[in-house]
Amino acid sequence: MTVRYFAGARAAAGRSEEPASAGRSLDEIVVELTDRHGARLAAVLTVASFLVDGVTCHDRRAPLPAGATIDVLPPFAGG
């Protein structure tokens, strides 16, 4: 699986994308990413939206499909 970070999530993770363990749910991936990057990213992940292969994830406990791309979208400010 590939995790792609956007905006503030990219800044908190210090990268634009990275691999994640296969066969996990979104909730498990969030724990993995928090363990990997710490409190700054954890704060972003608590308010972020997630797309799995371009579709909003509604069941964060369901196993993700093999080879999925997870987009991490923090709240965006408007102007």
mmCIF file of N, CA and C in Angstrom:
data_model
loop_
_atom_site.group_PDB
_atom_site.id
_atom_site.type_symbol
_atom_site.label_atom_id
_atom_site.label_comp_id
_atom_site.label_asym_id
_atom_site.label_seq_id
_atom_site.Cartn_x
_atom_site.Cartn_y
_atom_site.Cartn_z
ATOM 1 N N MET A 1 0.835 -1.174 0.000
ATOM 2 C CA MET A 1 0.000 0.000 0.000
ATOM 3 C C MET A 1 0.880 1.238 0.000
ATOM 4 N N THR A 2 0.322 2.296 -0.537
ATOM 5 C CA THR A 2 1.019 3.574 -0.567
ATOM 6 C C THR A 2 0.178 4.618 0.137
ATOM 7 N N VAL A 3 0.806 5.380 1.022
ATOM 8 C CA VAL A 3 0.151 6.494 1.697
ATOM 9 C C VAL A 3 0.691 7.774 1.073
ATOM 10 N N ARG A 4 -0.213 8.636 0.614
ATOM 11 C CA ARG A 4 0.180 9.927 0.053
ATOM 12 C C ARG A 4 -0.322 11.027 0.972
ATOM 13 N N TYR A 5 0.568 11.957 1.278
ATOM 14 C CA TYR A 5 0.250 13.055 2.187
ATOM 15 C C TYR A 5 0.070 14.347 1.405
ATOM 16 N N PHE A 6 -0.881 15.166 1.847
ATOM 17 C CA PHE A 6 -1.132 16.449 1.216
ATOM 18 C C PHE A 6 -1.086 17.554 2.254
ATOM 19 N N ALA A 7 -0.644 18.739 1.839
ATOM 20 C CA ALA A 7 -0.639 19.966 2.641
ATOM 21 C C ALA A 7 0.015 19.741 4.011
ATOM 22 N N GLY A 8 -0.697 20.037 5.102
ATOM 23 C CA GLY A 8 -0.153 19.935 6.451
ATOM 24 C C GLY A 8 0.261 18.523 6.826
ATOM 25 N N ALA A 9 -0.381 17.532 6.252
ATOM 26 C CA ALA A 9 0.008 16.142 6.521
ATOM 27 C C ALA A 9 1.395 15.870 5.940
ATOM 28 N N ARG A 10 1.668 16.431 4.771
ATOM 29 C CA ARG A 10 2.990 16.272 4.147
ATOM 30 C C ARG A 10 4.060 16.910 5.036
ATOM 31 N N ALA A 11 3.776 18.100 5.533
ATOM 32 C CA ALA A 11 4.732 18.777 6.408
ATOM 33 C C ALA A 11 4.957 17.988 7.703
ATOM 34 N N ALA A 12 3.907 17.447 8.285
ATOM 35 C CA ALA A 12 4.019 16.702 9.539
ATOM 36 C C ALA A 12 4.763 15.381 9.359
ATOM 37 N N ALA A 13 4.565 14.725 8.222
ATOM 38 C CA ALA A 13 5.232 13.448 7.959
ATOM 39 C C ALA A 13 6.650 13.646 7.434
ATOM 40 N N GLY A 14 6.917 14.824 6.862
ATOM 41 C CA GLY A 14 8.242 15.081 6.308
ATOM 42 C C GLY A 14 8.493 14.403 4.981
ATOM 43 N N ARG A 15 7.417 14.043 4.300
ATOM 44 C CA ARG A 15 7.532 13.378 2.991
ATOM 45 C C ARG A 15 6.183 13.459 2.282
ATOM 46 N N SER A 16 6.173 13.206 1.005
ATOM 47 C CA SER A 16 4.918 13.271 0.251
ATOM 48 C C SER A 16 4.226 11.922 0.152
ATOM 49 N N GLU A 17 4.994 10.844 0.277
ATOM 50 C CA GLU A 17 4.379 9.498 0.269
ATOM 51 C C GLU A 17 5.324 8.496 0.873
ATOM 52 N N GLU A 18 4.760 7.348 1.245
ATOM 53 C CA GLU A 18 5.549 6.258 1.810
ATOM 54 C C GLU A 18 4.729 4.970 1.772
ATOM 55 N N PRO A 19 5.394 3.826 1.887
ATOM 56 C CA PRO A 19 4.664 2.555 1.934
ATOM 57 C C PRO A 19 4.055 2.316 3.310
ATOM 58 N N ALA A 20 3.024 1.498 3.342
ATOM 59 C CA ALA A 20 2.400 1.058 4.596
ATOM 60 C C ALA A 20 2.163 -0.445 4.495
ATOM 61 N N SER A 21 2.018 -1.074 5.643
ATOM 62 C CA SER A 21 1.821 -2.523 5.694
ATOM 63 C C SER A 21 0.515 -2.928 5.021
ATOM 64 N N ALA A 22 0.578 -4.008 4.281
ATOM 65 C CA ALA A 22 -0.608 -4.543 3.611
ATOM 66 C C ALA A 22 -1.461 -5.335 4.591
ATOM 67 N N GLY A 23 -2.717 -5.554 4.225
ATOM 68 C CA GLY A 23 -3.609 -6.387 5.009
ATOM 69 C C GLY A 23 -4.116 -5.753 6.284
ATOM 70 N N ARG A 24 -4.121 -4.438 6.335
ATOM 71 C CA ARG A 24 -4.569 -3.730 7.528
ATOM 72 C C ARG A 24 -5.771 -2.858 7.223
ATOM 73 N N SER A 25 -6.419 -2.422 8.281
ATOM 74 C CA SER A 25 -7.527 -1.475 8.146
ATOM 75 C C SER A 25 -6.963 -0.053 8.198
ATOM 76 N N LEU A 26 -7.786 0.917 7.879
ATOM 77 C CA LEU A 26 -7.359 2.304 7.958
ATOM 78 C C LEU A 26 -7.003 2.677 9.396
ATOM 79 N N ASP A 27 -7.787 2.237 10.361
ATOM 80 C CA ASP A 27 -7.455 2.515 11.758
ATOM 81 C C ASP A 27 -6.077 1.964 12.121
ATOM 82 N N GLU A 28 -5.749 0.772 11.649
ATOM 83 C CA GLU A 28 -4.438 0.180 11.931
ATOM 84 C C GLU A 28 -3.317 0.943 11.218
ATOM 85 N N ILE A 29 -3.584 1.413 10.018
ATOM 86 C CA ILE A 29 -2.598 2.207 9.283
ATOM 87 C C ILE A 29 -2.330 3.511 10.031
ATOM 88 N N VAL A 30 -3.366 4.141 10.554
ATOM 89 C CA VAL A 30 -3.198 5.383 11.312
ATOM 90 C C VAL A 30 -2.292 5.143 12.527
ATOM 91 N N VAL A 31 -2.473 4.040 13.219
ATOM 92 C CA VAL A 31 -1.600 3.709 14.356
ATOM 93 C C VAL A 31 -0.161 3.517 13.875
ATOM 94 N N GLU A 32 0.007 2.801 12.785
ATOM 95 C CA GLU A 32 1.344 2.576 12.222
ATOM 96 C C GLU A 32 2.028 3.907 11.881
ATOM 97 N N LEU A 33 1.300 4.805 11.239
ATOM 98 C CA LEU A 33 1.873 6.091 10.844
ATOM 99 C C LEU A 33 2.189 6.956 12.062
ATOM 100 N N THR A 34 1.332 6.903 13.073
ATOM 101 C CA THR A 34 1.579 7.654 14.302
ATOM 102 C C THR A 34 2.831 7.126 15.001
ATOM 103 N N ASP A 35 2.981 5.816 15.066
ATOM 104 C CA ASP A 35 4.175 5.221 15.671
ATOM 105 C C ASP A 35 5.436 5.623 14.904
ATOM 106 N N ARG A 36 5.313 5.713 13.597
ATOM 107 C CA ARG A 36 6.451 6.019 12.740
ATOM 108 C C ARG A 36 6.867 7.490 12.831
ATOM 109 N N HIS A 37 5.882 8.400 12.931
ATOM 110 C CA HIS A 37 6.181 9.833 12.796
ATOM 111 C C HIS A 37 5.898 10.672 14.043
ATOM 112 N N GLY A 38 5.184 10.152 15.012
ATOM 113 C CA GLY A 38 5.010 10.860 16.271
ATOM 114 C C GLY A 38 3.805 11.779 16.369
ATOM 115 N N ALA A 39 3.843 12.611 17.398
ATOM 116 C CA ALA A 39 2.692 13.424 17.807
ATOM 117 C C ALA A 39 2.260 14.450 16.769
ATOM 118 N N ARG A 40 3.203 15.026 16.049
ATOM 119 C CA ARG A 40 2.829 16.055 15.070
ATOM 120 C C ARG A 40 1.912 15.471 13.990
ATOM 121 N N LEU A 41 2.289 14.330 13.436
ATOM 122 C CA LEU A 41 1.427 13.706 12.434
ATOM 123 C C LEU A 41 0.157 13.172 13.083
ATOM 124 N N ALA A 42 0.249 12.652 14.293
ATOM 125 C CA ALA A 42 -0.937 12.138 14.985
ATOM 126 C C ALA A 42 -2.004 13.216 15.093
ATOM 127 N N ALA A 43 -1.593 14.442 15.399
ATOM 128 C CA ALA A 43 -2.552 15.550 15.506
ATOM 129 C C ALA A 43 -3.247 15.813 14.174
ATOM 130 N N VAL A 44 -2.521 15.722 13.092
ATOM 131 C CA VAL A 44 -3.111 15.926 11.762
ATOM 132 C C VAL A 44 -4.060 14.780 11.423
ATOM 133 N N LEU A 45 -3.660 13.558 11.735
ATOM 134 C CA LEU A 45 -4.468 12.385 11.388
ATOM 135 C C LEU A 45 -5.808 12.366 12.116
ATOM 136 N N THR A 46 -5.879 12.977 13.290
ATOM 137 C CA THR A 46 -7.146 12.979 14.026
ATOM 138 C C THR A 46 -8.209 13.839 13.353
ATOM 139 N N VAL A 47 -7.794 14.803 12.520
ATOM 140 C CA VAL A 47 -8.755 15.693 11.855
ATOM 141 C C VAL A 47 -8.779 15.505 10.334
ATOM 142 N N ALA A 48 -7.954 14.608 9.831
ATOM 143 C CA ALA A 48 -7.838 14.408 8.381
ATOM 144 C C ALA A 48 -8.986 13.571 7.825
ATOM 145 N N SER A 49 -9.192 13.736 6.524
ATOM 146 C CA SER A 49 -10.063 12.848 5.757
ATOM 147 C C SER A 49 -9.162 11.889 4.991
ATOM 148 N N PHE A 50 -9.706 10.711 4.686
ATOM 149 C CA PHE A 50 -8.918 9.695 4.000
ATOM 150 C C PHE A 50 -9.666 9.199 2.764
ATOM 151 N N LEU A 51 -8.939 9.118 1.661
ATOM 152 C CA LEU A 51 -9.464 8.496 0.455
ATOM 153 C C LEU A 51 -8.701 7.200 0.236
ATOM 154 N N VAL A 52 -9.409 6.147 -0.114
ATOM 155 C CA VAL A 52 -8.792 4.872 -0.466
ATOM 156 C C VAL A 52 -9.094 4.633 -1.930
ATOM 157 N N ASP A 53 -8.045 4.659 -2.739
ATOM 158 C CA ASP A 53 -8.188 4.552 -4.189
ATOM 159 C C ASP A 53 -9.186 5.584 -4.719
ATOM 160 N N GLY A 54 -9.115 6.800 -4.168
ATOM 161 C CA GLY A 54 -9.928 7.914 -4.645
ATOM 162 C C GLY A 54 -11.337 7.994 -4.090
ATOM 163 N N VAL A 55 -11.692 7.083 -3.174
ATOM 164 C CA VAL A 55 -13.042 7.042 -2.620
ATOM 165 C C VAL A 55 -12.965 7.242 -1.106
ATOM 166 N N THR A 56 -13.867 8.052 -0.565
ATOM 167 C CA THR A 56 -13.903 8.275 0.879
ATOM 168 C C THR A 56 -14.086 6.952 1.610
ATOM 169 N N CYS A 57 -13.271 6.763 2.646
ATOM 170 C CA CYS A 57 -13.344 5.533 3.438
ATOM 171 C C CYS A 57 -14.388 5.715 4.533
ATOM 172 N N HIS A 58 -15.442 4.898 4.516
ATOM 173 C CA HIS A 58 -16.516 4.984 5.502
ATOM 174 C C HIS A 58 -16.369 3.974 6.638
ATOM 175 N N ASP A 59 -15.705 2.860 6.378
ATOM 176 C CA ASP A 59 -15.505 1.841 7.414
ATOM 177 C C ASP A 59 -14.015 1.728 7.697
ATOM 178 N N ARG A 60 -13.566 2.427 8.706
ATOM 179 C CA ARG A 60 -12.144 2.495 9.017
ATOM 180 C C ARG A 60 -11.604 1.199 9.617
ATOM 181 N N ARG A 61 -12.483 0.233 9.922
ATOM 182 C CA ARG A 61 -12.033 -1.043 10.490
ATOM 183 C C ARG A 61 -11.968 -2.165 9.456
ATOM 184 N N ALA A 62 -12.462 -1.922 8.257
ATOM 185 C CA ALA A 62 -12.446 -2.951 7.208
ATOM 186 C C ALA A 62 -11.039 -3.081 6.621
ATOM 187 N N PRO A 63 -10.618 -4.309 6.300
ATOM 188 C CA PRO A 63 -9.312 -4.484 5.658
ATOM 189 C C PRO A 63 -9.275 -3.729 4.327
ATOM 190 N N LEU A 64 -8.151 -3.081 4.068
ATOM 191 C CA LEU A 64 -7.992 -2.338 2.821
ATOM 192 C C LEU A 64 -7.548 -3.277 1.708
ATOM 193 N N PRO A 65 -7.912 -2.958 0.472
ATOM 194 C CA PRO A 65 -7.513 -3.830 -0.640
ATOM 195 C C PRO A 65 -6.001 -3.803 -0.862
ATOM 196 N N ALA A 66 -5.456 -4.924 -1.313
ATOM 197 C CA ALA A 66 -4.024 -5.004 -1.618
ATOM 198 C C ALA A 66 -3.670 -3.956 -2.662
ATOM 199 N N GLY A 67 -2.547 -3.299 -2.467
ATOM 200 C CA GLY A 67 -2.078 -2.313 -3.427
ATOM 201 C C GLY A 67 -2.821 -0.991 -3.399
ATOM 202 N N ALA A 68 -3.618 -0.762 -2.364
ATOM 203 C CA ALA A 68 -4.416 0.464 -2.283
ATOM 204 C C ALA A 68 -3.526 1.695 -2.125
ATOM 205 N N THR A 69 -4.049 2.824 -2.589
ATOM 206 C CA THR A 69 -3.431 4.120 -2.356
ATOM 207 C C THR A 69 -4.316 4.872 -1.376
ATOM 208 N N ILE A 70 -3.723 5.309 -0.278
ATOM 209 C CA ILE A 70 -4.446 6.040 0.759
ATOM 210 C C ILE A 70 -3.996 7.495 0.705
ATOM 211 N N ASP A 71 -4.927 8.401 0.471
ATOM 212 C CA ASP A 71 -4.637 9.830 0.464
ATOM 213 C C ASP A 71 -5.040 10.415 1.810
ATOM 214 N N VAL A 72 -4.118 11.146 2.445
ATOM 215 C CA VAL A 72 -4.363 11.797 3.722
ATOM 216 C C VAL A 72 -4.587 13.284 3.444
ATOM 217 N N LEU A 73 -5.814 13.737 3.701
ATOM 218 C CA LEU A 73 -6.210 15.106 3.380
ATOM 219 C C LEU A 73 -6.568 15.866 4.654
ATOM 220 N N PRO A 74 -5.670 16.731 5.121
ATOM 221 C CA PRO A 74 -6.005 17.537 6.297
ATOM 222 C C PRO A 74 -7.040 18.580 5.919
ATOM 223 N N PRO A 75 -7.678 19.192 6.901
ATOM 224 C CA PRO A 75 -8.631 20.264 6.587
ATOM 225 C C PRO A 75 -7.916 21.391 5.836
ATOM 226 N N PHE A 76 -8.575 21.915 4.830
ATOM 227 C CA PHE A 76 -8.000 22.997 4.043
ATOM 228 C C PHE A 76 -8.646 24.312 4.434
ATOM 229 N N ALA A 77 -7.856 25.359 4.512
ATOM 230 C CA ALA A 77 -8.395 26.693 4.813
ATOM 231 C C ALA A 77 -8.833 27.333 3.499
ATOM 232 N N GLY A 78 -9.927 28.048 3.559
ATOM 233 C CA GLY A 78 -10.409 28.748 2.366
ATOM 234 C C GLY A 78 -10.140 30.233 2.493
ATOM 235 N N GLY A 79 -10.286 30.917 1.391
ATOM 236 C CA GLY A 79 -9.983 32.355 1.438
ATOM 237 C C GLY A 79 -10.962 33.185 0.704
#
